[in-house]
Short mmCIF file of C-alpha atoms (C1' of nucleotides) in Angstrom, two decimals:
data_model
loop_
_atom_site.label_atom_id
_atom_site.label_comp_id
_atom_site.label_asym_id
_atom_site.label_seq_id
_atom_site.Cartn_x
_atom_site.Cartn_y
_atom_site.Cartn_z
CA UNK E 1 33.20 32.55 -25.37
CA UNK E 2 30.30 30.58 -26.79
CA UNK E 3 31.62 27.06 -26.21
CA UNK E 4 28.71 24.78 -27.18
CA UNK E 5 27.25 25.59 -23.76
CA UNK E 6 29.72 23.87 -21.53
CA UNK E 7 28.42 26.45 -19.09
CA UNK E 8 24.96 24.93 -19.05
CA UNK E 9 26.27 21.50 -18.11
CA UNK E 10 28.58 22.86 -15.46
CA UNK E 11 25.62 24.59 -13.86
CA UNK E 12 23.53 21.44 -13.99
CA UNK E 13 26.27 19.27 -12.51
CA UNK E 14 27.08 21.69 -9.73
CA UNK E 15 23.44 22.36 -8.92
CA UNK E 16 22.77 18.63 -8.73
CA UNK E 17 25.63 18.21 -6.30
CA UNK E 18 24.77 21.12 -4.04
CA UNK E 19 21.03 20.49 -4.09
CA UNK E 20 21.65 16.93 -2.94
CA UNK E 21 24.09 17.99 -0.24
CA UNK E 22 22.24 20.96 1.22
CA UNK E 23 18.69 20.80 -0.08
CA UNK E 24 16.97 22.97 -2.63
CA UNK E 25 16.01 25.92 -0.46
CA UNK E 26 19.32 26.06 1.35
CA UNK E 27 21.33 26.23 -1.87
CA UNK E 28 21.60 29.67 -3.42
CA UNK E 29 22.31 30.51 -7.02
CA UNK E 30 25.39 32.35 -5.82
CA UNK E 31 26.78 29.17 -4.27
CA UNK E 32 26.07 27.24 -7.45
CA UNK E 33 27.56 29.76 -9.85
CA UNK E 34 30.67 30.37 -7.80
CA UNK E 35 31.32 26.62 -7.43
CA UNK E 36 30.73 26.14 -11.15
CA UNK E 37 32.87 29.20 -11.92
CA UNK E 38 30.25 30.78 -14.10
CA UNK E 39 28.51 34.10 -13.92
CA UNK E 40 25.59 34.52 -11.56
CA UNK E 41 23.28 35.71 -14.30
CA UNK E 42 23.99 32.64 -16.41
CA UNK E 43 21.42 30.63 -14.47
CA UNK E 44 18.61 33.00 -15.30
CA UNK E 45 19.88 33.26 -18.86
CA UNK E 46 19.87 29.51 -19.50
CA UNK E 47 17.09 28.32 -17.22
CA UNK E 48 14.94 31.39 -16.68
CA UNK E 49 14.77 31.05 -12.92
CA UNK E 50 15.90 28.94 -10.01
CA UNK E 51 12.72 26.93 -10.36
CA UNK E 52 13.57 26.27 -13.99
CA UNK E 53 17.03 25.10 -12.97
CA UNK E 54 15.59 22.68 -10.43
CA UNK E 55 13.22 21.21 -13.00
CA UNK E 56 16.05 20.86 -15.50
CA UNK E 57 18.28 19.09 -12.98
CA UNK E 58 15.51 16.61 -12.20
CA UNK E 59 14.37 16.04 -15.76
CA UNK E 60 17.86 15.33 -17.07
CA UNK E 61 18.19 12.15 -15.02
CA UNK E 62 14.58 11.26 -14.28
CA UNK E 63 13.56 10.62 -17.86
CA UNK E 64 16.19 7.97 -18.70
CA UNK E 65 15.77 6.52 -15.23
CA UNK E 66 12.05 5.94 -15.59
CA UNK E 67 12.57 4.64 -19.11
CA UNK E 68 14.89 2.00 -17.66
CA UNK E 69 12.37 1.00 -14.99
CA UNK E 70 9.67 0.53 -17.58
CA UNK E 71 12.09 -1.34 -19.84
CA UNK E 72 12.73 -3.87 -17.07
CA UNK E 73 9.04 -4.32 -16.49
CA UNK E 74 8.55 -4.85 -20.22
CA UNK E 75 11.21 -7.53 -20.20
CA UNK E 76 9.67 -9.30 -17.21
CA UNK E 77 6.32 -9.41 -18.94
CA UNK E 78 7.80 -10.49 -22.26
CA UNK E 79 9.48 -13.40 -20.50
CA UNK E 80 6.34 -14.23 -18.54
CA UNK E 81 8.42 -14.04 -15.36
CA UNK E 82 6.53 -11.33 -13.50
CA UNK E 83 7.06 -12.03 -9.82
CA UNK E 84 6.50 -9.65 -6.93
CA UNK E 85 10.21 -9.59 -6.20
CA UNK E 86 10.94 -8.86 -9.84
CA UNK E 87 8.46 -6.00 -9.88
CA UNK E 88 9.92 -4.43 -6.76
CA UNK E 89 13.41 -4.72 -8.16
CA UNK E 90 12.39 -3.22 -11.49
CA UNK E 91 10.91 -0.29 -9.61
CA UNK E 92 13.52 0.46 -6.96
CA UNK E 93 16.56 -1.14 -8.58
CA UNK E 94 17.42 1.45 -11.23
CA UNK E 95 17.48 4.45 -8.89
CA UNK E 96 19.49 2.55 -6.29
CA UNK E 97 21.92 1.21 -8.87
CA UNK E 98 22.34 4.68 -10.28
CA UNK E 99 23.98 5.57 -7.01
CA UNK E 100 26.83 3.22 -7.95
CA UNK E 101 28.41 5.45 -10.54
CA UNK E 102 30.03 7.41 -7.78
CA UNK E 103 29.73 10.75 -9.51
CA UNK E 104 26.55 12.54 -10.43
CA UNK E 105 24.40 9.44 -10.10
CA UNK E 106 24.62 9.03 -6.36
CA UNK E 107 24.12 12.75 -5.85
CA UNK E 108 21.01 12.69 -7.96
CA UNK E 109 19.57 9.72 -6.13
CA UNK E 110 19.94 11.51 -2.83
CA UNK E 111 18.38 14.61 -4.35
CA UNK E 112 15.50 12.55 -5.68
CA UNK E 113 14.91 10.94 -2.31
CA UNK E 114 14.78 14.32 -0.69
CA UNK E 115 12.43 15.66 -3.32
CA UNK E 116 9.70 13.57 -1.76
CA UNK E 117 9.85 15.61 1.42
CA UNK E 118 10.68 19.09 0.17
CA UNK E 119 8.13 21.80 0.67
CA UNK E 120 7.52 23.28 -2.72
CA UNK E 121 4.24 22.70 -4.47
CA UNK E 122 5.72 23.23 -7.91
CA UNK E 123 8.10 20.37 -7.13
CA UNK E 124 5.36 17.98 -6.16
CA UNK E 125 3.45 18.88 -9.29
CA UNK E 126 6.56 18.40 -11.39
CA UNK E 127 7.35 15.02 -9.88
CA UNK E 128 3.76 13.88 -10.14
CA UNK E 129 3.77 14.67 -13.82
CA UNK E 130 7.22 13.21 -14.43
CA UNK E 131 6.21 9.94 -12.76
CA UNK E 132 2.73 9.65 -14.21
CA UNK E 133 3.59 7.20 -16.97
CA UNK E 134 5.69 5.17 -14.57
CA UNK E 135 2.89 4.85 -12.05
CA UNK E 136 0.31 3.99 -14.67
CA UNK E 137 2.57 1.22 -15.90
CA UNK E 138 3.47 -0.34 -12.56
CA UNK E 139 0.18 -0.11 -10.71
CA UNK E 140 -1.66 -2.72 -12.83
CA UNK E 141 1.40 -4.96 -12.72
CA UNK E 142 1.34 -4.98 -8.94
CA UNK E 143 -2.37 -5.70 -9.03
CA UNK E 144 -1.67 -8.72 -11.22
CA UNK E 145 0.87 -10.34 -8.92
CA UNK E 146 -1.21 -9.53 -5.83
CA UNK E 147 -4.71 -10.30 -7.07
CA UNK E 148 -6.06 -11.22 -3.66
CA UNK E 149 -5.20 -7.77 -2.24
CA UNK E 150 -8.04 -5.22 -2.18
CA UNK E 151 -7.34 -2.11 -4.22
CA UNK E 152 -7.10 0.31 -1.32
CA UNK E 153 -4.93 -2.04 0.67
CA UNK E 154 -2.53 -2.39 -2.24
CA UNK E 155 -2.26 1.35 -2.67
CA UNK E 156 -1.52 1.86 1.00
CA UNK E 157 1.19 -0.74 0.82
CA UNK E 158 2.67 0.88 -2.25
CA UNK E 159 2.81 4.10 -0.24
CA UNK E 160 4.77 2.24 2.39
CA UNK E 161 7.07 0.95 -0.34
CA UNK E 162 7.68 4.46 -1.61
CA UNK E 163 8.38 5.51 1.96
CA UNK E 164 11.12 2.94 2.30
CA UNK E 165 12.51 3.68 -1.13
CA UNK E 166 12.73 7.44 -0.64
CA UNK E 167 14.21 7.01 2.81
CA UNK E 168 16.90 4.70 1.52
CA UNK E 169 17.53 6.89 -1.49
CA UNK E 170 17.91 10.01 0.61
CA UNK E 171 20.87 8.26 2.23
CA UNK E 172 19.74 10.00 5.32
CA UNK E 173 22.10 10.76 8.14
CA UNK E 174 19.30 9.48 10.32
CA UNK E 175 20.31 6.01 9.18
CA UNK E 176 23.22 6.27 11.57
CA UNK E 177 20.78 6.89 14.40
CA UNK E 178 20.17 3.18 14.67
CA UNK E 179 23.14 1.97 12.67
CA UNK E 180 25.43 -0.62 14.10
CA UNK E 181 28.13 -0.62 11.46
CA UNK E 182 29.82 2.70 10.85
CA UNK E 183 30.44 1.97 7.21
CA UNK E 184 26.77 1.80 6.33
CA UNK E 185 27.26 4.78 4.03
CA UNK E 186 29.52 2.86 1.69
CA UNK E 187 27.22 -0.15 1.57
CA UNK E 188 26.87 -1.34 -1.98
CA UNK E 189 23.57 -0.59 -3.70
CA UNK E 190 23.25 -4.24 -4.68
CA UNK E 191 23.60 -5.07 -1.00
CA UNK E 192 20.78 -2.69 -0.11
CA UNK E 193 18.58 -4.11 -2.84
CA UNK E 194 19.33 -7.62 -1.63
CA UNK E 195 18.16 -6.61 1.84
CA UNK E 196 15.21 -4.40 1.02
CA UNK E 197 13.48 -6.53 -1.61
CA UNK E 198 12.60 -9.42 0.73
CA UNK E 199 11.45 -6.92 3.34
CA UNK E 200 9.11 -5.16 0.93
CA UNK E 201 7.90 -8.35 -0.73
CA UNK E 202 6.96 -9.84 2.63
CA UNK E 203 5.23 -6.61 3.62
CA UNK E 204 3.23 -6.47 0.41
CA UNK E 205 2.26 -10.13 0.81
CA UNK E 206 1.30 -9.75 4.47
CA UNK E 207 -2.11 -11.09 5.51
CA UNK E 208 -4.88 -8.53 5.49
CA UNK E 209 -5.43 -6.60 8.73
CA UNK E 210 -8.89 -8.14 9.06
CA UNK E 211 -7.63 -11.70 8.68
CA UNK E 212 -4.90 -10.97 11.14
CA UNK E 213 -7.30 -9.49 13.67
CA UNK E 214 -9.48 -12.58 13.39
CA UNK E 215 -6.54 -14.92 13.75
CA UNK E 216 -5.41 -13.01 16.80
CA UNK E 217 -8.85 -13.19 18.34
CA UNK E 218 -8.79 -16.95 17.98
CA UNK E 219 -5.35 -17.29 19.48
CA UNK E 220 -6.14 -14.82 22.23
CA UNK E 221 -7.84 -17.53 24.25
CA UNK E 222 -4.79 -19.77 23.98
CA UNK E 223 -1.38 -19.01 25.56
CA UNK E 224 -0.01 -15.86 23.93
CA UNK E 225 3.04 -17.03 22.08
CA UNK E 226 2.16 -16.25 18.52
CA UNK E 227 5.22 -14.09 18.02
CA UNK V 1 2.23 43.34 29.71
CA UNK V 2 4.06 40.49 31.43
CA UNK V 3 1.31 37.88 31.39
CA UNK V 4 2.87 34.69 32.79
CA UNK V 5 4.46 34.29 29.33
CA UNK V 6 1.43 33.59 27.29
CA UNK V 7 3.63 35.04 24.58
CA UNK V 8 6.04 32.13 24.81
CA UNK V 9 3.28 29.58 24.22
CA UNK V 10 1.75 31.54 21.41
CA UNK V 11 5.13 31.56 19.69
CA UNK V 12 5.58 27.82 20.22
CA UNK V 13 2.11 26.99 18.93
CA UNK V 14 2.38 29.20 15.87
CA UNK V 15 5.91 28.04 15.10
CA UNK V 16 4.84 24.41 15.33
CA UNK V 17 2.03 25.04 12.90
CA UNK V 18 4.03 26.99 10.35
CA UNK V 19 7.09 24.75 10.57
CA UNK V 20 4.90 21.74 9.83
CA UNK V 21 3.12 23.46 6.96
CA UNK V 22 6.06 25.09 5.21
CA UNK V 23 9.20 23.50 6.60
CA UNK V 24 11.79 24.92 8.93
CA UNK V 25 13.92 26.83 6.47
CA UNK V 26 10.99 28.24 4.58
CA UNK V 27 9.36 29.67 7.70
CA UNK V 28 10.70 33.05 8.82
CA UNK V 29 10.55 34.52 12.29
CA UNK V 30 8.61 37.39 10.81
CA UNK V 31 5.90 35.03 9.60
CA UNK V 32 5.74 33.37 13.01
CA UNK V 33 5.62 36.54 15.07
CA UNK V 34 3.07 38.26 12.87
CA UNK V 35 0.78 35.20 12.92
CA UNK V 36 1.20 34.93 16.67
CA UNK V 37 0.69 38.69 17.05
CA UNK V 38 3.81 39.16 19.11
CA UNK V 39 6.86 41.28 18.57
CA UNK V 40 9.58 40.04 16.24
CA UNK V 41 12.26 40.38 18.91
CA UNK V 42 10.29 38.21 21.34
CA UNK V 43 11.62 35.06 19.71
CA UNK V 44 15.21 35.98 20.34
CA UNK V 45 14.32 37.18 23.82
CA UNK V 46 12.65 33.94 24.88
CA UNK V 47 14.52 31.36 22.81
CA UNK V 48 17.82 33.05 21.98
CA UNK V 49 17.69 32.26 18.30
CA UNK V 50 15.64 30.58 15.61
CA UNK V 51 17.59 27.39 16.27
CA UNK V 52 16.63 27.60 19.93
CA UNK V 53 13.00 28.01 18.97
CA UNK V 54 13.10 24.93 16.76
CA UNK V 55 14.63 22.85 19.54
CA UNK V 56 12.02 24.10 22.00
CA UNK V 57 9.17 23.27 19.63
CA UNK V 58 10.49 19.74 19.21
CA UNK V 59 11.34 19.11 22.85
CA UNK V 60 7.96 20.23 24.14
CA UNK V 61 6.16 17.34 22.47
CA UNK V 62 8.94 14.82 21.92
CA UNK V 63 9.68 14.20 25.59
CA UNK V 64 6.17 13.17 26.67
CA UNK V 65 5.79 11.28 23.40
CA UNK V 66 8.86 9.13 23.92
CA UNK V 67 7.90 8.63 27.57
CA UNK V 68 4.61 7.16 26.36
CA UNK V 69 6.32 4.86 23.89
CA UNK V 70 8.60 3.51 26.58
CA UNK V 71 5.65 3.21 29.00
CA UNK V 72 3.89 0.95 26.51
CA UNK V 73 6.95 -1.19 26.09
CA UNK V 74 7.24 -1.45 29.86
CA UNK V 75 3.67 -2.62 30.10
CA UNK V 76 4.16 -5.22 27.38
CA UNK V 77 7.14 -6.64 29.21
CA UNK V 78 5.43 -6.53 32.60
CA UNK V 79 2.58 -8.56 31.15
CA UNK V 80 4.94 -10.94 29.38
CA UNK V 81 3.09 -10.19 26.14
CA UNK V 82 5.95 -8.89 24.03
CA UNK V 83 5.05 -9.67 20.42
CA UNK V 84 6.55 -8.16 17.30
CA UNK V 85 3.24 -6.53 16.46
CA UNK V 86 3.01 -5.12 19.98
CA UNK V 87 6.51 -3.71 19.74
CA UNK V 88 5.85 -2.03 16.43
CA UNK V 89 2.64 -0.55 17.74
CA UNK V 90 4.31 0.71 20.90
CA UNK V 91 6.90 2.43 18.74
CA UNK V 92 4.85 3.94 15.94
CA UNK V 93 1.45 4.09 17.65
CA UNK V 94 1.93 7.07 19.97
CA UNK V 95 3.17 9.48 17.28
CA UNK V 96 0.45 8.41 14.86
CA UNK V 97 -2.24 8.64 17.51
CA UNK V 98 -1.02 12.06 18.51
CA UNK V 99 -2.17 13.21 15.11
CA UNK V 100 -5.75 12.55 16.23
CA UNK V 101 -6.08 15.54 18.53
CA UNK V 102 -6.75 17.70 15.52
CA UNK V 103 -4.89 20.71 16.84
CA UNK V 104 -1.22 20.91 17.64
CA UNK V 105 -0.73 17.17 17.71
CA UNK V 106 -1.20 16.49 14.05
CA UNK V 107 0.91 19.48 13.14
CA UNK V 108 3.69 18.27 15.33
CA UNK V 109 3.61 14.78 13.88
CA UNK V 110 3.98 16.16 10.39
CA UNK V 111 6.81 18.36 11.58
CA UNK V 112 8.49 15.39 13.22
CA UNK V 113 8.19 13.31 10.08
CA UNK V 114 9.79 16.05 8.07
CA UNK V 115 12.55 16.47 10.59
CA UNK V 116 14.01 13.21 9.35
CA UNK V 117 14.67 14.72 5.96
CA UNK V 118 15.54 18.32 6.77
CA UNK V 119 19.03 19.51 6.03
CA UNK V 120 20.35 20.94 9.26
CA UNK V 121 23.06 19.15 11.14
CA UNK V 122 22.10 20.69 14.47
CA UNK V 123 18.65 19.15 13.95
CA UNK V 124 20.01 15.68 13.34
CA UNK V 125 22.19 15.97 16.41
CA UNK V 126 19.27 17.20 18.46
CA UNK V 127 16.99 14.38 17.31
CA UNK V 128 19.70 11.80 17.82
CA UNK V 129 20.14 12.93 21.40
CA UNK V 130 16.41 13.26 22.05
CA UNK V 131 15.80 9.73 20.80
CA UNK V 132 18.81 8.07 22.38
CA UNK V 133 17.00 6.61 25.39
CA UNK V 134 14.16 5.47 23.17
CA UNK V 135 16.45 3.64 20.79
CA UNK V 136 18.44 2.01 23.58
CA UNK V 137 15.21 0.72 25.06
CA UNK V 138 13.61 -0.63 21.88
CA UNK V 139 16.59 -2.13 20.11
CA UNK V 140 17.13 -5.02 22.57
CA UNK V 141 13.38 -5.65 22.65
CA UNK V 142 13.32 -6.12 18.89
CA UNK V 143 16.30 -8.43 19.16
CA UNK V 144 14.39 -10.53 21.66
CA UNK V 145 11.32 -11.08 19.51
CA UNK V 146 13.45 -11.66 16.40
CA UNK V 147 16.26 -13.80 17.82
CA UNK V 148 16.95 -15.61 14.57
CA UNK V 149 17.70 -12.35 12.74
CA UNK V 150 21.39 -11.37 12.45
CA UNK V 151 22.22 -8.07 14.11
CA UNK V 152 23.04 -6.16 10.94
CA UNK V 153 19.99 -7.49 9.16
CA UNK V 154 17.75 -6.37 12.04
CA UNK V 155 19.20 -2.89 12.04
CA UNK V 156 18.70 -2.54 8.32
CA UNK V 157 15.08 -3.58 8.69
CA UNK V 158 14.59 -1.13 11.52
CA UNK V 159 15.85 1.55 9.16
CA UNK V 160 13.21 0.49 6.70
CA UNK V 161 10.64 0.70 9.49
CA UNK V 162 11.71 4.23 10.32
CA UNK V 163 11.47 5.06 6.65
CA UNK V 164 7.85 3.98 6.52
CA UNK V 165 7.03 5.67 9.80
CA UNK V 166 8.52 9.03 8.89
CA UNK V 167 6.92 8.91 5.47
CA UNK V 168 3.51 8.23 6.94
CA UNK V 169 4.01 10.81 9.64
CA UNK V 170 5.02 13.49 7.20
CA UNK V 171 1.58 13.04 5.67
CA UNK V 172 3.29 13.73 2.43
CA UNK V 173 1.48 15.19 -0.50
CA UNK V 174 3.34 12.55 -2.47
CA UNK V 175 0.93 10.07 -0.95
CA UNK V 176 -1.60 11.30 -3.44
CA UNK V 177 0.75 10.37 -6.24
CA UNK V 178 -0.38 6.78 -6.01
CA UNK V 179 -3.51 7.33 -3.97
CA UNK V 180 -6.79 5.97 -5.15
CA UNK V 181 -9.13 7.53 -2.63
CA UNK V 182 -9.10 11.30 -2.50
CA UNK V 183 -9.89 11.41 1.20
CA UNK V 184 -6.71 9.64 2.21
CA UNK V 185 -5.68 12.72 4.19
CA UNK V 186 -8.49 12.32 6.67
CA UNK V 187 -7.85 8.62 7.16
CA UNK V 188 -8.01 7.80 10.83
CA UNK V 189 -4.67 7.18 12.54
CA UNK V 190 -6.01 3.92 13.95
CA UNK V 191 -6.80 2.92 10.38
CA UNK V 192 -3.24 3.66 9.31
CA UNK V 193 -1.83 1.72 12.25
CA UNK V 194 -4.11 -1.18 11.44
CA UNK V 195 -2.72 -1.23 7.93
CA UNK V 196 0.92 -0.52 8.54
CA UNK V 197 1.60 -2.86 11.45
CA UNK V 198 1.00 -6.10 9.48
CA UNK V 199 3.09 -4.71 6.64
CA UNK V 200 6.02 -3.92 8.90
CA UNK V 201 5.71 -7.10 10.94
CA UNK V 202 5.79 -9.22 7.80
CA UNK V 203 8.76 -7.27 6.52
CA UNK V 204 10.71 -7.69 9.73
CA UNK V 205 9.91 -11.40 9.78
CA UNK V 206 10.83 -11.92 6.14
CA UNK V 207 13.22 -14.78 5.35
CA UNK V 208 16.85 -13.78 5.14
CA UNK V 209 18.11 -12.71 1.71
CA UNK V 210 20.49 -15.68 1.69
CA UNK V 211 17.76 -18.20 2.44
CA UNK V 212 15.61 -16.59 -0.17
CA UNK V 213 18.35 -16.73 -2.75
CA UNK V 214 18.91 -20.41 -2.04
CA UNK V 215 15.20 -21.18 -2.21
CA UNK V 216 15.02 -19.36 -5.49
CA UNK V 217 17.99 -21.30 -6.85
CA UNK V 218 16.24 -24.53 -6.02
CA UNK V 219 13.02 -23.46 -7.62
CA UNK V 220 14.82 -22.00 -10.59
CA UNK V 221 15.10 -25.44 -12.18
CA UNK V 222 11.37 -25.96 -11.78
CA UNK V 223 8.69 -23.99 -13.65
CA UNK V 224 8.89 -20.37 -12.54
CA UNK V 225 5.67 -19.84 -10.72
CA UNK V 226 6.86 -19.05 -7.26
CA UNK V 227 5.09 -15.71 -7.21
"C1'" DC U 1 32.92 42.78 -44.48
"C1'" DG U 2 28.73 43.36 -41.65
"C1'" DG U 3 24.88 42.53 -39.04
"C1'" DA U 4 21.98 39.27 -36.55
"C1'" DA U 5 21.73 36.08 -33.19
"C1'" DT U 6 23.57 33.66 -29.35
"C1'" DA U 7 26.42 33.46 -25.08
"C1'" DG U 8 28.40 35.59 -21.33
"C1'" DT U 9 29.12 39.27 -17.99
"C1'" DA U 10 29.30 43.29 -14.31
"C1'" DA U 11 26.60 45.85 -11.57
"C1'" DA U 12 22.74 47.10 -9.48
"C1'" DC U 13 17.71 46.34 -7.99
"C1'" DG U 14 14.39 45.58 -4.41
"C1'" DT U 15 13.18 42.42 -0.86
"C1'" DA U 16 13.56 39.53 3.01
"C1'" DC U 17 16.11 37.54 6.45
"C1'" DG U 18 17.99 36.72 11.66
"C1'" DT U 19 19.75 39.37 15.08
"C1'" DT U 20 20.92 43.37 18.14
"C1'" DT U 21 20.34 47.69 20.56
"C1'" DA U 22 18.06 51.01 23.18
"C1'" DT U 23 13.92 52.05 25.33
"C1'" DT U 24 9.52 51.51 27.46
"C1'" DT U 25 6.11 48.90 30.14
"C1'" DA U 26 4.50 45.79 33.66
"C1'" DT U 27 5.28 43.01 38.08
"C1'" DA U 28 6.50 42.27 42.56
"C1'" DA U 29 9.44 43.37 46.94
"C1'" DC U 30 10.71 46.18 50.40
"C1'" DG J 1 6.46 54.83 46.45
"C1'" DT J 2 10.64 53.66 45.05
"C1'" DT J 3 13.44 50.25 43.16
"C1'" DA J 4 14.98 45.90 41.02
"C1'" DT J 5 13.62 42.57 37.65
"C1'" DA J 6 11.45 40.60 33.91
"C1'" DA J 7 8.80 41.22 29.61
"C1'" DA J 8 7.77 43.48 25.59
"C1'" DT J 9 8.63 46.60 21.90
"C1'" DA J 10 10.18 49.82 17.90
"C1'" DA J 11 13.77 50.59 15.01
"C1'" DA J 12 17.73 49.69 12.87
"C1'" DC J 13 21.87 46.60 11.47
"C1'" DG J 14 24.31 43.97 8.22
"C1'" DT J 15 23.88 40.24 5.08
"C1'" DA J 16 22.12 37.38 1.54
"C1'" DC J 17 18.85 36.35 -1.73
"C1'" DG J 18 16.67 35.87 -6.86
"C1'" DT J 19 16.18 38.66 -10.58
"C1'" DT J 20 16.86 42.39 -14.04
"C1'" DT J 21 19.24 45.60 -16.86
"C1'" DA J 22 22.59 47.22 -19.88
"C1'" DC J 23 26.56 45.98 -21.99
"C1'" DT J 24 30.41 43.23 -24.23
"C1'" DA J 25 32.22 39.26 -26.69
"C1'" DT J 26 31.67 35.53 -29.85
"C1'" DT J 27 29.82 32.96 -33.71
"C1'" DC J 28 27.68 32.29 -38.01
"C1'" DC J 29 25.97 33.43 -42.45
"C1'" DG J 30 24.71 36.73 -46.42
#
DNA sequence: CGGAATAGTAAACGTACGTTTATTTATAAC
DNA sequence: GTTATAAATAAACGTACGTTTACTATTCCG
């Protein structure tokens, strides 16, 4: 029954789904293979190991995704329209929009968000390598649109940006902890982008801590209504 | 050898450490009990189950921590000095400062950060309940200092805030993905607070997406240099 | 046809897990 | 000093895991 490896894709699809739903460590190969209706040993045959399967699941979507992010940055630069908002959207837009396609896309985005907080060193190494070109492309671009920001300060703020992005991507149940509307799960990705881009842009453009401390010192002698 | 339950504390301390280092699911009771040099069955004797142990580890630190956060908010209100920056610092300061005490504190903070992205429904329920009073206290305060912000918009931005906080707290290895300085791990908590508060305050105060869209429409006819 | 090579499978391997049971040890009360 | 109670332990229970092995079926090409 050698059917052009329909088996391989079924494993990848099912693994992507279950990994996103339950996490990497909590999903066993037995769960994956029984859901996919393939033999248990097929995973080790096609991917060598569970670790190999995880890497394959990530690589399959991550490569075109990062290509799209870089493509958008290229276009911004070609048009000479590189704004901070545009940069943020080029970076976080593609993964969030991927969650629109209902099927595998949204599952993968959640999986990717969770990847940032999983506890497997091989994963971190894999993601670091898979995102290397992306980071090297975007970092200088951010420096260009925020020239007044010291290098270290910019990198800290980009960390904060990644924190927001991964949290949103994980589609965490914790969102409902503070949530007012119950239908926040079905919120459109474009809606989230519309809300998160101004937040991040303002944060990245915020006055430096030092400047702020000085300004506060000055105002401290006056009535305290600077909020 | 019934020694006022020194065993119980040794289990809690060791569990806290290993949970933070390796994650909840990846840490076995056998690892905990052998590190703590107590009998394997002692965990089930004192805490009933692994789940009970996890809850106990969290509760031990979370209760005084949230009490401190609320105490700071109380003081701000008593002094009539409720600013957005003060609110943010009252909320994220205590957990970040807890990571200063070198020992259990920093471990717990990492564990807490990771809790937000673990895949166990009992955990989410436990955290939701443990943070209920905290949320009910802070939500109206944020509304007060940001009266012009629509309710839904505020809640979304608070989600983003939690995203940043948990990401920073998790002390994620991913931080090094973009990091410039290699010693970012040892960065002082006060330093992180100093950097993150202006970022979050600016984000929370950002113009509404609608306003921004309108402003952009207006400027769109003019040369595009609004960055 | 026939024999590689590829794909797929059933069954077992050894290991580790959380939990339970039965038993022993220490503590304090009467 | 005996007894009730709490704490600690050694050993085993059943289950699930990722991986390996040996084997069968399919495909492709000479």
